[in-house]
Short mmCIF file of C-alpha atoms in Angstrom, two decimals:
data_model
loop_
_atom_site.label_atom_id
_atom_site.label_comp_id
_atom_site.label_asym_id
_atom_site.label_seq_id
_atom_site.Cartn_x
_atom_site.Cartn_y
_atom_site.Cartn_z
CA GLN Z 1 -96.90 -15.40 -63.01
CA PHE Z 2 -95.18 -12.80 -60.83
CA GLY Z 3 -95.64 -10.20 -63.58
CA THR Z 4 -99.34 -10.97 -63.83
CA LYS Z 5 -99.80 -10.35 -60.10
CA THR Z 6 -97.98 -7.01 -60.18
CA HIS Z 7 -99.53 -5.76 -63.43
CA LYS Z 8 -102.58 -4.28 -61.73
CA GLY Z 9 -100.50 -2.19 -59.34
CA LEU Z 10 -98.21 -1.11 -62.14
CA SER Z 11 -101.19 0.07 -64.20
CA VAL Z 12 -102.43 2.17 -61.29
CA GLY Z 13 -99.01 3.77 -60.89
CA VAL Z 14 -98.72 4.52 -64.59
CA ASP Z 15 -102.15 6.16 -64.63
CA GLN Z 16 -101.14 8.32 -61.68
CA VAL Z 17 -98.20 9.67 -63.66
CA TYR Z 18 -100.42 10.71 -66.57
CA LEU Z 19 -102.89 12.37 -64.21
CA ALA Z 20 -100.12 14.10 -62.25
CA ILE Z 21 -99.12 16.29 -65.21
CA ASN Z 22 -102.48 16.28 -67.04
CA ALA Z 23 -101.08 14.58 -70.14
CA ASN Z 24 -103.48 14.56 -73.08
CA ASP Z 25 -102.73 11.01 -74.23
CA LYS Z 26 -100.95 8.02 -72.72
CA ALA Z 27 -98.77 7.81 -75.82
CA ASP Z 28 -97.31 11.21 -74.88
CA ILE Z 29 -95.32 9.79 -71.95
CA ILE Z 30 -92.35 7.49 -72.46
CA PHE Z 31 -90.77 5.81 -69.45
CA THR Z 32 -86.98 5.96 -69.15
CA SER Z 33 -84.34 5.01 -66.58
CA CYS Z 34 -84.07 8.52 -65.11
CA ALA Z 35 -84.43 12.23 -65.86
CA THR Z 36 -80.78 12.36 -66.99
CA GLU Z 37 -81.68 9.98 -69.80
CA SER Z 38 -84.80 12.00 -70.63
CA ASN Z 39 -82.79 15.24 -70.75
CA ASN Z 40 -80.12 13.70 -72.95
CA TRP Z 41 -82.76 12.25 -75.23
CA VAL Z 42 -84.39 15.61 -75.89
CA LEU Z 43 -81.18 17.57 -76.44
CA GLN Z 44 -79.46 14.99 -78.63
CA SER Z 45 -82.59 14.34 -80.67
CA ILE Z 46 -83.27 18.03 -81.24
CA TYR Z 47 -79.81 18.13 -82.77
CA GLU Z 48 -80.58 15.13 -84.99
CA ASP Z 49 -84.16 16.05 -85.90
CA VAL Z 50 -84.04 19.85 -86.12
CA ILE Z 51 -80.56 21.35 -86.11
CA ASN Z 52 -78.94 18.74 -88.34
CA LYS Z 53 -81.78 19.05 -90.87
CA SER Z 54 -82.33 22.82 -91.01
CA ASP Z 55 -80.54 26.13 -90.80
CA LYS Z 56 -81.30 26.39 -87.06
CA ASN Z 57 -78.24 25.98 -84.86
CA HIS Z 58 -79.06 27.70 -81.55
CA ILE Z 59 -80.24 26.50 -78.14
CA ILE Z 60 -81.01 28.73 -75.14
CA THR Z 61 -80.72 27.52 -71.55
CA THR Z 62 -79.80 28.82 -68.08
CA GLU Z 63 -76.58 28.66 -66.10
CA VAL Z 64 -78.31 26.83 -63.23
CA GLU Z 65 -79.56 23.74 -65.05
CA HIS Z 66 -78.80 20.18 -63.91
CA PRO Z 67 -75.43 18.82 -65.14
CA SER Z 68 -77.28 16.43 -67.47
CA ILE Z 69 -78.44 19.51 -69.37
CA LEU Z 70 -75.29 21.61 -69.14
CA GLU Z 71 -72.80 18.84 -69.93
CA THR Z 72 -74.85 17.57 -72.86
CA LEU Z 73 -75.04 21.08 -74.28
CA ARG Z 74 -71.30 21.58 -73.83
CA TRP Z 75 -70.77 18.32 -75.73
CA LEU Z 76 -73.08 19.51 -78.52
CA GLU Z 77 -71.09 22.75 -78.67
CA ALA Z 78 -67.70 21.06 -78.80
CA GLU Z 79 -68.53 18.07 -80.99
CA LYS Z 80 -71.45 19.23 -83.14
CA GLY Z 81 -70.88 22.98 -83.43
CA VAL Z 82 -74.18 23.95 -81.81
CA ASP Z 83 -74.46 27.57 -80.65
CA VAL Z 84 -75.64 27.62 -77.02
CA THR Z 85 -76.63 30.66 -74.94
CA TYR Z 86 -76.38 30.22 -71.14
CA LEU Z 87 -78.49 32.83 -69.36
CA PRO Z 88 -77.61 33.87 -65.77
CA VAL Z 89 -80.34 34.17 -63.16
CA ASN Z 90 -81.34 37.60 -61.85
CA GLU Z 91 -81.30 38.80 -58.23
CA ALA Z 92 -84.54 36.90 -57.62
CA GLY Z 93 -82.92 33.62 -58.71
CA ILE Z 94 -84.79 33.15 -62.00
CA VAL Z 95 -84.52 34.09 -65.65
CA GLU Z 96 -87.47 36.21 -66.72
CA ALA Z 97 -89.49 35.23 -69.77
CA ARG Z 98 -88.69 38.51 -71.53
CA THR Z 99 -84.98 37.72 -71.19
CA PHE Z 100 -85.46 34.46 -73.05
CA LYS Z 101 -87.50 36.33 -75.65
CA SER Z 102 -84.69 38.83 -76.24
CA TYR Z 103 -82.25 36.04 -77.09
CA ILE Z 104 -84.49 34.16 -79.54
CA THR Z 105 -83.34 34.46 -83.16
CA GLU Z 106 -84.34 32.85 -86.43
CA LYS Z 107 -81.61 30.28 -85.68
CA THR Z 108 -83.08 29.18 -82.33
CA ALA Z 109 -84.30 25.58 -82.30
CA LEU Z 110 -84.94 24.96 -78.59
CA ILE Z 111 -85.21 26.53 -75.15
CA SER Z 112 -84.39 24.24 -72.22
CA CYS Z 113 -85.30 25.74 -68.84
CA MET Z 114 -85.89 24.06 -65.49
CA HIS Z 115 -89.31 24.41 -63.88
CA ALA Z 116 -88.12 24.71 -60.27
CA ASN Z 117 -84.62 25.17 -58.88
CA ASN Z 118 -83.42 22.49 -56.47
CA GLU Z 119 -81.39 24.89 -54.29
CA THR Z 120 -83.57 28.01 -54.12
CA GLY Z 121 -87.04 26.61 -54.76
CA MET Z 122 -87.67 29.39 -57.27
CA ILE Z 123 -90.29 28.64 -59.93
CA PHE Z 124 -89.39 29.74 -63.46
CA PRO Z 125 -92.09 31.44 -65.62
CA LEU Z 126 -92.45 28.53 -68.02
CA LYS Z 127 -95.89 29.43 -69.37
CA GLU Z 128 -94.67 32.87 -70.50
CA ILE Z 129 -91.41 31.45 -71.82
CA THR Z 130 -93.29 28.87 -73.88
CA LYS Z 131 -95.68 31.52 -75.22
CA TYR Z 132 -92.81 33.68 -76.49
CA ALA Z 133 -90.96 30.67 -77.88
CA HIS Z 134 -93.93 29.25 -79.78
CA GLU Z 135 -94.63 32.65 -81.34
CA GLN Z 136 -91.20 32.31 -82.95
CA GLY Z 137 -91.53 28.61 -83.83
CA VAL Z 138 -89.15 27.51 -81.07
CA LEU Z 139 -89.61 24.27 -79.11
CA VAL Z 140 -89.43 24.24 -75.29
CA HIS Z 141 -88.14 21.57 -72.91
CA THR Z 142 -88.24 21.65 -69.13
CA ASP Z 143 -86.51 19.59 -66.49
CA ALA Z 144 -89.37 19.32 -63.99
CA VAL Z 145 -87.70 16.88 -61.63
CA GLN Z 146 -88.00 19.26 -58.68
CA SER Z 147 -91.62 20.26 -59.28
CA VAL Z 148 -93.63 17.19 -60.36
CA GLY Z 149 -95.38 15.81 -57.30
CA LYS Z 150 -94.74 18.93 -55.24
CA ILE Z 151 -96.67 21.68 -57.05
CA ILE Z 152 -99.27 21.65 -59.81
CA VAL Z 153 -97.62 20.79 -63.13
CA ASP Z 154 -100.12 20.96 -65.99
CA VAL Z 155 -98.54 20.33 -69.38
CA GLN Z 156 -101.71 21.46 -71.14
CA ASP Z 157 -101.66 24.81 -69.37
CA LEU Z 158 -97.91 25.28 -69.80
CA ASP Z 159 -98.19 24.17 -73.46
CA ILE Z 160 -94.72 22.66 -73.04
CA ASP Z 161 -93.22 20.44 -75.75
CA PHE Z 162 -91.01 18.19 -73.61
CA LEU Z 163 -90.92 17.56 -69.86
CA SER Z 164 -88.50 15.35 -67.91
CA MET Z 165 -89.29 13.81 -64.53
CA SER Z 166 -87.84 11.28 -62.09
CA ALA Z 167 -89.89 8.87 -59.96
CA HIS Z 168 -87.78 8.88 -56.78
CA LYS Z 169 -88.47 12.61 -56.33
CA PHE Z 170 -92.14 11.87 -55.58
CA HIS Z 171 -91.80 8.57 -53.69
CA GLY Z 172 -91.70 6.31 -56.74
CA PRO Z 173 -89.08 3.59 -57.31
CA LYS Z 174 -85.47 4.55 -57.96
CA GLY Z 175 -84.23 3.91 -61.49
CA ILE Z 176 -87.36 5.13 -63.27
CA GLY Z 177 -87.84 8.38 -65.14
CA ALA Z 178 -90.13 9.63 -67.86
CA LEU Z 179 -90.30 12.05 -70.74
CA TYR Z 180 -93.48 13.82 -71.77
CA ILE Z 181 -93.56 14.47 -75.53
CA LYS Z 182 -96.37 16.79 -76.63
CA ASP Z 183 -98.61 15.19 -79.27
CA SER Z 184 -96.15 12.28 -79.52
CA GLN Z 185 -94.11 14.36 -81.97
CA LYS Z 186 -91.06 12.93 -83.70
CA LEU Z 187 -88.02 12.45 -81.50
CA THR Z 188 -85.24 10.14 -82.68
CA PRO Z 189 -84.79 7.37 -80.06
CA LEU Z 190 -81.69 7.48 -77.89
CA PHE Z 191 -81.63 3.67 -77.72
CA HIS Z 192 -82.32 1.24 -80.58
CA GLY Z 193 -83.08 -2.44 -80.62
CA GLY Z 194 -86.55 -3.10 -79.22
CA ASP Z 195 -90.22 -2.22 -79.72
CA GLN Z 196 -90.99 -1.20 -76.13
CA MET Z 197 -92.79 2.11 -75.59
CA GLY Z 198 -94.02 2.07 -79.18
CA GLY Z 199 -90.48 1.58 -80.45
CA ARG Z 200 -89.38 4.87 -78.95
CA ARG Z 201 -87.48 3.60 -75.90
CA SER Z 202 -86.01 0.11 -76.25
#
């Protein structure tokens, strides 16, 4: 009975999330516990779904990512043998798109780059990064925790493959995050055991 009363408000909130990032389809957003979970899900599943099943073994990121990105990548390096490139920011506090492009090889499976930096407020050139990456068949993930709800974040325009967000950063409840997955593409679940979120997040 309590759930029935709150369902209407919940539906409104969910719709607002889809509209906030201009998602193409409601099935493209999976709700999680936080952005840390979303980040871990992408990185670990790219290992399972791409790196572990092909000759690609390289991920590119920046030195200023959230610890949930950097520590997961260090774990993948140490335990799974993944080759990770950590790019430093320039004097302006960003990594230029052409820098990412220069480090892409035939072994590169993923680029993970934040959208906005939490300390400097600098906006990274995601649209250009994604363009260069997709030309080489490389997937792109962004941790957009600091930008969703503050600036325009349009996943259609950015053409991004994966985007993590966290509700408490834009006045939503604590303990809720989400992961945008372009075209609902395959991504091995991080958790198993239930059919919630289409069986993708138990």
